XYZ file of C-alpha atoms in Angstrom:
433
model
C 31.281 8.369 -2.310
C 31.669 8.317 1.461
C 29.488 6.126 3.600
C 27.042 8.388 5.476
C 27.309 8.447 9.249
C 24.438 8.771 11.712
C 24.512 12.565 11.660
C 24.570 13.034 7.880
C 22.114 10.497 6.440
C 19.762 12.278 4.068
C 16.866 10.722 2.170
C 14.734 12.106 -0.644
C 11.354 10.422 -1.149
C 9.361 11.012 -4.337
C 5.798 9.713 -4.301
C 2.332 10.890 -5.237
C 0.790 9.542 -2.003
C 1.904 10.396 1.520
C 0.650 11.221 5.013
C -1.912 12.084 6.230
C -3.589 9.597 3.865
C -4.876 6.718 5.991
C -4.924 3.897 3.455
C -2.924 2.467 0.581
C 0.514 3.559 -0.554
C 0.318 6.925 1.214
C 0.025 5.215 4.586
C 3.091 3.043 3.999
C 5.202 5.879 2.609
C 4.226 8.024 5.587
C 5.083 5.246 8.036
C 8.439 4.695 6.342
C 9.395 8.366 6.469
C 8.336 8.620 10.100
C 10.564 5.651 10.928
C 13.483 7.264 9.062
C 13.100 10.492 11.032
C 12.852 8.651 14.338
C 16.081 6.840 13.442
C 18.051 10.019 12.715
C 17.638 10.269 8.943
C 16.929 13.752 7.621
C 14.127 13.412 5.064
C 12.782 15.471 2.195
C 9.495 14.362 0.617
C 8.161 15.505 -2.746
C 4.490 14.574 -2.879
C 0.988 15.822 -3.637
C -1.769 17.149 -1.434
C -3.642 14.341 0.358
C -6.541 13.135 -1.812
C -6.687 9.328 -1.647
C -9.009 7.410 -1.420
C -11.566 10.266 -1.541
C -10.321 11.628 -4.891
C -10.584 15.157 -3.595
C -8.117 17.210 -1.583
C -8.640 16.942 2.154
C -8.768 19.988 4.413
C -6.929 22.030 5.485
C -5.106 21.696 2.151
C -6.315 23.486 -0.977
C -4.202 22.220 -3.943
C -4.040 25.760 -5.349
C -0.277 26.156 -5.277
C 2.892 24.611 -3.906
C 3.248 24.239 -0.143
C 6.338 23.598 1.986
C 6.049 22.020 5.437
C 8.920 21.738 7.927
C 8.160 19.132 10.598
C 9.782 16.970 13.261
C 12.121 19.704 14.524
C 13.457 20.299 11.037
C 14.229 16.623 10.335
C 11.388 16.380 7.794
C 10.612 18.765 4.944
C 7.564 18.056 2.789
C 7.007 19.749 -0.565
C 3.358 19.490 -1.653
C 2.864 19.810 -5.413
C -0.453 20.708 -7.086
C -2.052 18.211 -9.453
C -5.240 17.432 -11.349
C -7.584 15.188 -9.328
C -10.540 13.671 -11.203
C -13.742 13.083 -9.255
C -14.303 9.798 -11.090
C -10.914 8.393 -12.121
C -10.807 6.392 -15.328
C -8.046 5.332 -17.700
C -7.410 8.626 -19.490
C -8.168 10.775 -16.440
C -5.670 8.790 -14.376
C -2.999 9.417 -17.002
C -3.633 13.159 -16.859
C -3.738 13.014 -13.049
C -0.331 11.341 -12.817
C 1.201 13.443 -15.591
C 0.177 16.638 -13.810
C 1.961 15.518 -10.652
C 5.044 14.502 -12.634
C 5.248 17.986 -14.123
C 4.719 19.904 -10.866
C 7.119 17.613 -8.989
C 9.729 18.156 -11.717
C 9.846 21.880 -10.931
C 10.254 21.092 -7.239
C 13.212 18.835 -8.024
C 14.826 21.624 -10.030
C 14.541 23.754 -6.893
C 16.076 20.951 -4.811
C 19.121 20.845 -7.084
C 20.240 24.006 -5.268
C 19.878 22.341 -1.860
C 22.281 19.894 -0.132
C 22.435 16.467 -1.784
C 20.655 13.356 -0.520
C 22.364 10.014 -0.014
C 19.314 7.929 -0.935
C 16.468 8.639 -3.364
C 13.306 6.590 -2.882
C 10.966 6.604 -5.888
C 7.611 5.050 -4.991
C 5.663 3.491 -7.873
C 2.951 3.898 -8.993
C 3.074 6.161 -10.842
C 5.837 4.119 -12.457
C 7.334 7.085 -14.319
C 8.385 8.838 -11.098
C 11.587 6.865 -11.555
C 12.555 9.372 -14.248
C 12.421 12.138 -11.627
C 14.831 10.176 -9.460
C 17.183 9.667 -12.415
C 17.022 13.381 -13.206
C 17.954 14.316 -9.644
C 20.758 11.744 -9.455
C 22.289 13.006 -12.720
C 23.098 16.313 -11.028
C 23.406 15.386 -7.354
C 24.387 11.707 -7.323
C 22.998 9.391 -4.628
C 21.534 5.873 -4.697
C 18.065 5.356 -6.215
C 15.693 2.808 -4.693
C 12.823 2.200 -7.121
C 10.134 0.647 -4.924
C 7.163 -0.945 -6.694
C 3.984 -1.095 -4.619
C 1.681 -2.024 -7.534
C 2.413 -3.371 -10.997
C 0.542 -0.450 -12.458
C 0.903 -1.101 -16.188
C -0.193 -4.734 -15.928
C -3.134 -3.744 -13.747
C -4.241 -1.130 -16.306
C -3.972 -3.720 -19.083
C -5.690 -6.613 -17.295
C -8.482 -4.436 -15.908
C -9.028 -2.897 -19.393
C -8.333 0.610 -18.146
C -6.363 1.208 -21.359
C -6.778 -0.676 -24.622
C -4.008 0.501 -26.968
C -1.348 -2.167 -27.556
C 1.017 0.468 -28.909
C 0.620 2.532 -25.743
C 1.384 -0.473 -23.552
C 4.500 -1.253 -25.578
C 5.766 2.283 -24.961
C 4.874 2.156 -21.257
C 6.617 -1.172 -20.673
C 9.678 0.141 -22.523
C 9.814 3.227 -20.297
C 9.464 1.092 -17.172
C 12.267 -1.232 -18.272
C 14.554 1.747 -18.918
C 13.938 3.017 -15.372
C 14.673 -0.381 -13.830
C 17.893 -0.671 -15.812
C 19.186 2.720 -14.673
C 18.305 2.800 -10.955
C 20.561 1.332 -8.260
C 17.964 -0.873 -6.550
C 14.580 -2.284 -7.527
C 12.327 -3.573 -4.757
C 8.770 -4.797 -4.362
C 6.383 -6.057 -1.714
C 5.630 -9.710 -2.510
C 7.389 -12.767 -3.869
C 4.854 -13.019 -6.686
C 5.543 -9.444 -7.757
C 9.302 -10.067 -7.570
C 8.838 -12.993 -9.941
C 6.797 -10.957 -12.407
C 9.320 -8.108 -12.323
C 12.187 -10.546 -12.930
C 10.508 -11.536 -16.218
C 10.863 -7.936 -17.363
C 14.524 -7.367 -16.557
C 17.514 -9.502 -15.683
C 18.662 -8.021 -12.417
C 18.380 -8.649 -8.703
C 15.074 -7.526 -7.194
C 14.917 -6.838 -3.463
C 12.081 -8.023 -1.244
C 10.791 -5.015 0.734
C 7.410 -6.087 2.124
C 4.765 -3.812 3.521
C 4.812 -3.611 7.280
C 2.714 -2.810 10.300
C 3.356 -1.103 13.617
C 2.590 -4.005 15.949
C 2.723 -1.627 18.928
C -0.245 0.433 17.719
C -2.156 -2.424 16.025
C -2.693 -5.289 18.451
C -5.425 -7.675 19.708
C -8.040 -6.575 22.230
C -10.184 -8.918 24.304
C -13.405 -6.877 24.531
C -14.857 -7.722 21.110
C -18.482 -7.804 22.324
C -18.211 -4.455 24.101
C -16.647 -2.816 21.064
C -19.616 -3.845 18.921
C -21.899 -1.781 21.122
C -19.783 1.314 20.405
C -20.537 0.932 16.679
C -24.245 0.234 17.282
C -24.220 -3.534 16.845
C -25.525 -6.132 19.281
C -22.920 -7.918 21.384
C -23.930 -11.250 19.821
C -23.772 -10.050 16.217
C -21.070 -11.379 13.932
C -19.526 -8.455 12.060
C -18.030 -9.084 8.611
C -15.855 -6.102 7.715
C -14.385 -4.772 4.510
C -12.186 -1.753 5.231
C -10.188 0.035 2.547
C -10.421 1.524 -0.898
C -13.658 0.875 -2.765
C -12.386 0.549 -6.297
C -12.576 -1.568 -9.408
C -9.981 -4.218 -8.598
C -11.528 -5.278 -5.271
C -14.830 -6.699 -6.518
C -16.691 -5.420 -3.448
C -20.077 -5.805 -5.128
C -19.771 -9.475 -4.132
C -20.493 -8.435 -0.521
C -23.983 -7.305 -1.520
C -24.597 -10.567 -3.384
C -23.637 -12.558 -0.298
C -25.724 -10.344 2.000
C -28.709 -11.109 -0.208
C -28.108 -14.851 0.087
C -27.640 -14.679 3.871
C -30.743 -12.605 4.659
C -32.107 -15.357 6.914
C -29.018 -15.215 9.157
C -29.949 -12.052 11.018
C -26.902 -12.193 13.311
C -24.459 -11.643 10.424
C -23.830 -7.940 9.768
C -21.773 -6.581 6.892
C -19.774 -3.376 7.177
C -18.185 -1.635 4.177
C -15.796 0.994 5.510
C -13.883 3.405 3.306
C -14.353 5.442 0.194
C -13.649 5.232 -3.494
C -15.110 5.718 -6.963
C -17.642 2.858 -6.621
C -19.017 3.558 -3.145
C -22.060 5.594 -4.216
C -23.146 2.853 -6.623
C -22.927 0.254 -3.865
C -24.931 2.393 -1.449
C -27.642 2.913 -4.051
C -27.791 -0.779 -4.870
C -28.030 -1.752 -1.177
C -30.983 0.637 -0.763
C -32.775 -0.769 -3.787
C -32.304 -4.335 -2.529
C -33.240 -3.285 1.021
C -30.150 -4.934 2.479
C -30.596 -3.922 6.112
C -27.657 -6.107 7.170
C -25.198 -3.920 5.199
C -23.772 -0.732 6.743
C -21.503 1.846 5.109
C -19.021 3.757 7.257
C -16.356 6.353 6.470
C -12.683 5.682 7.054
C -11.956 5.612 10.766
C -9.488 7.978 12.416
C -6.130 6.615 13.510
C -6.951 6.722 17.222
C -10.058 4.573 16.616
C -8.645 2.198 14.036
C -7.272 -0.490 16.343
C -10.493 -0.870 18.309
C -12.521 -0.723 15.087
C -10.597 -3.635 13.571
C -10.872 -5.606 16.800
C -14.646 -5.140 16.716
C -14.943 -7.268 13.562
C -15.204 -11.062 13.584
C -14.287 -11.585 9.919
C -12.105 -9.358 7.716
C -12.660 -9.540 3.970
C -9.679 -9.226 1.636
C -11.275 -9.323 -1.801
C -9.614 -9.250 -5.215
C -10.680 -10.025 -8.740
C -8.923 -12.777 -10.677
C -7.365 -10.208 -13.005
C -5.547 -8.542 -10.086
C -3.799 -11.708 -8.895
C -0.185 -11.021 -7.883
C -0.332 -7.551 -9.435
C -1.172 -6.009 -6.092
C -0.644 -7.108 -2.491
C -3.573 -5.888 -0.352
C -2.275 -3.283 2.062
C -5.108 -3.923 4.520
C -3.832 -7.447 5.216
C -0.924 -6.336 7.413
C -3.130 -4.555 9.958
C -5.635 -7.425 9.965
C -2.849 -9.823 10.883
C -1.451 -7.447 13.513
C -4.749 -7.295 15.427
C -5.066 -11.071 15.243
C -8.061 -10.798 12.930
C -9.618 -13.603 10.934
C -8.789 -12.794 7.300
C -11.068 -14.261 4.635
C -9.064 -13.859 1.440
C -9.968 -14.429 -2.196
C -6.899 -15.618 -4.090
C -6.125 -18.203 -6.717
C -3.910 -21.160 -5.920
C -0.294 -20.468 -6.865
C -0.399 -16.745 -6.109
C 1.747 -15.217 -3.385
C -1.315 -14.221 -1.400
C -2.657 -17.780 -1.434
C 0.684 -19.293 -0.442
C 1.555 -16.900 2.393
C -1.863 -17.357 4.009
C -2.049 -21.147 3.680
C 1.619 -21.839 4.478
C 1.286 -19.990 7.779
C -2.303 -21.082 8.590
C -3.241 -17.477 9.346
C -6.454 -17.052 7.398
C -9.086 -18.635 5.167
C -8.513 -18.612 1.400
C -11.174 -19.193 -1.244
C -11.262 -18.741 -5.049
C -11.988 -15.184 -6.265
C -15.264 -14.190 -7.937
C -17.179 -17.197 -6.588
C -20.257 -15.988 -4.689
C -21.271 -19.405 -3.350
C -17.778 -20.077 -2.013
C -17.751 -16.656 -0.368
C -21.189 -17.146 1.181
C -20.310 -20.559 2.634
C -16.938 -19.343 3.901
C -18.491 -16.352 5.686
C -21.072 -18.606 7.320
C -18.350 -21.023 8.452
C -16.188 -18.209 9.806
C -19.105 -16.812 11.779
C -20.017 -20.143 13.382
C -16.654 -21.891 13.967
C -13.864 -21.413 16.506
C -10.976 -19.634 14.736
C -8.789 -18.826 17.736
C -5.758 -20.757 16.425
C -5.839 -18.970 13.070
C -6.028 -15.602 14.835
C -3.067 -16.484 17.051
C -1.033 -17.492 13.998
C -1.903 -14.188 12.340
C -0.611 -12.113 15.257
C 2.555 -14.202 15.543
C 3.290 -13.770 11.833
C 2.835 -9.993 12.073
C 5.205 -9.740 15.039
C 7.885 -11.941 13.455
C 7.748 -10.864 9.805
C 5.880 -7.573 9.398
C 7.123 -5.416 12.267
C 8.027 -2.038 10.776
C 11.357 -1.695 12.573
C 12.521 -5.158 11.506
C 11.490 -4.695 7.873
C 12.985 -1.229 7.278
C 16.108 -1.778 9.384
C 16.863 -4.982 7.491
C 16.326 -3.276 4.154
C 18.617 -0.357 4.981
C 21.308 -2.620 6.440
C 21.394 -4.915 3.434
C 21.309 -2.013 1.002
C 24.239 -0.316 2.724
C 26.202 -3.565 2.745
C 25.703 -3.787 -1.008
C 26.704 -0.169 -1.615
C 29.570 -0.139 0.888
C 31.053 -3.676 0.980
C 33.804 -4.015 3.560
C 35.553 -6.811 1.691
C 35.679 -7.459 -2.019
C 34.310 -10.781 -3.159
C 31.678 -11.069 -0.438
C 28.107 -11.297 -1.734
C 25.901 -9.719 0.886
C 22.351 -10.880 1.436
C 19.582 -8.788 -0.037
C 15.922 -8.759 0.892
C 14.942 -11.388 -1.669
C 16.521 -13.861 0.766
C 15.725 -14.496 4.386
C 17.934 -11.980 6.165
C 16.566 -12.563 9.656
């Protein structure tokens, strides 16, 4: 296999979520592909129609049949595959949802077998079984498979009781282990997830953290003026949760805290985003007459930086059962804007350690309403300028998109194409800066 040069690098990305989704895995996959194209990689993406986190296809897409998009002067080709999208995703419905994409994407990959080969094949999990699609493609076309794990999906389904069959979990874990044995590289986004993956299989796992574009997400100094734009008073303290409103976040705690802090009229709570639990939260807030709680839709990209800068406190909430199974994607942008992150995480988890070791946020135990109430009150009344400065510095030094992806590609190519036998090149589970 010849080492690809700058004019012949080709990448195939297989993932259920992609641009123009604004949150979660789709955002990061879209950012990654955009960076590849800007750096002279020719990319092909096999994905679905944008649906997350709304759980319905977004216009102008229809999800009725396959769609091919050629973008970026021909450097990017996107194949959109139809799939079943449940309005209220649950355990069984999610399985059908992901299986439908697997099947429709499989037919697209058969079509791609008759196209020029790709040098790298990125399989983005979840769904974890997309790795089988990468193995299928490699069997005929060769190439190097990077199996990138954004969430530990099977553990999350088990610990959140989304599935209950022990036999089913045994089969699922066996399938996942087979994928990780067969692919060329396995990577994930946090040290805690790397550790958990290493318990499953004895092989090197690469550290490929989520990133942020520090040029488009950055601090602004007009916090009080920005509040007026979103109909708050300049002296209000805005406590913001922005992201998916799902089961693993435990966002109902925000309403409990708002109830306890009724007397503090200057503290306003904003829940921004969408998800399967949003309607229930809105209904509950109306019943409790929580006037301090506002619900907003996801903000457009051109407004997002100023919207984040408007907030005084950024909530990063997780349930105990989700510890180290997921790494909150919203945290990277919070750090980039120099925001004050109030994080719920148990001691010993990656999230707890990275925040405390770098003094770039406030960490409290998860699912503890009194702790959360007191922490919000402290954050709204104390000077947190040093923490915010540390957050921005960390984002610039460790989360910059160009640094993260360039380092990953360089170290991967050194492993695949060693210039001298016997040299062990650094991989991303070590500090390669």
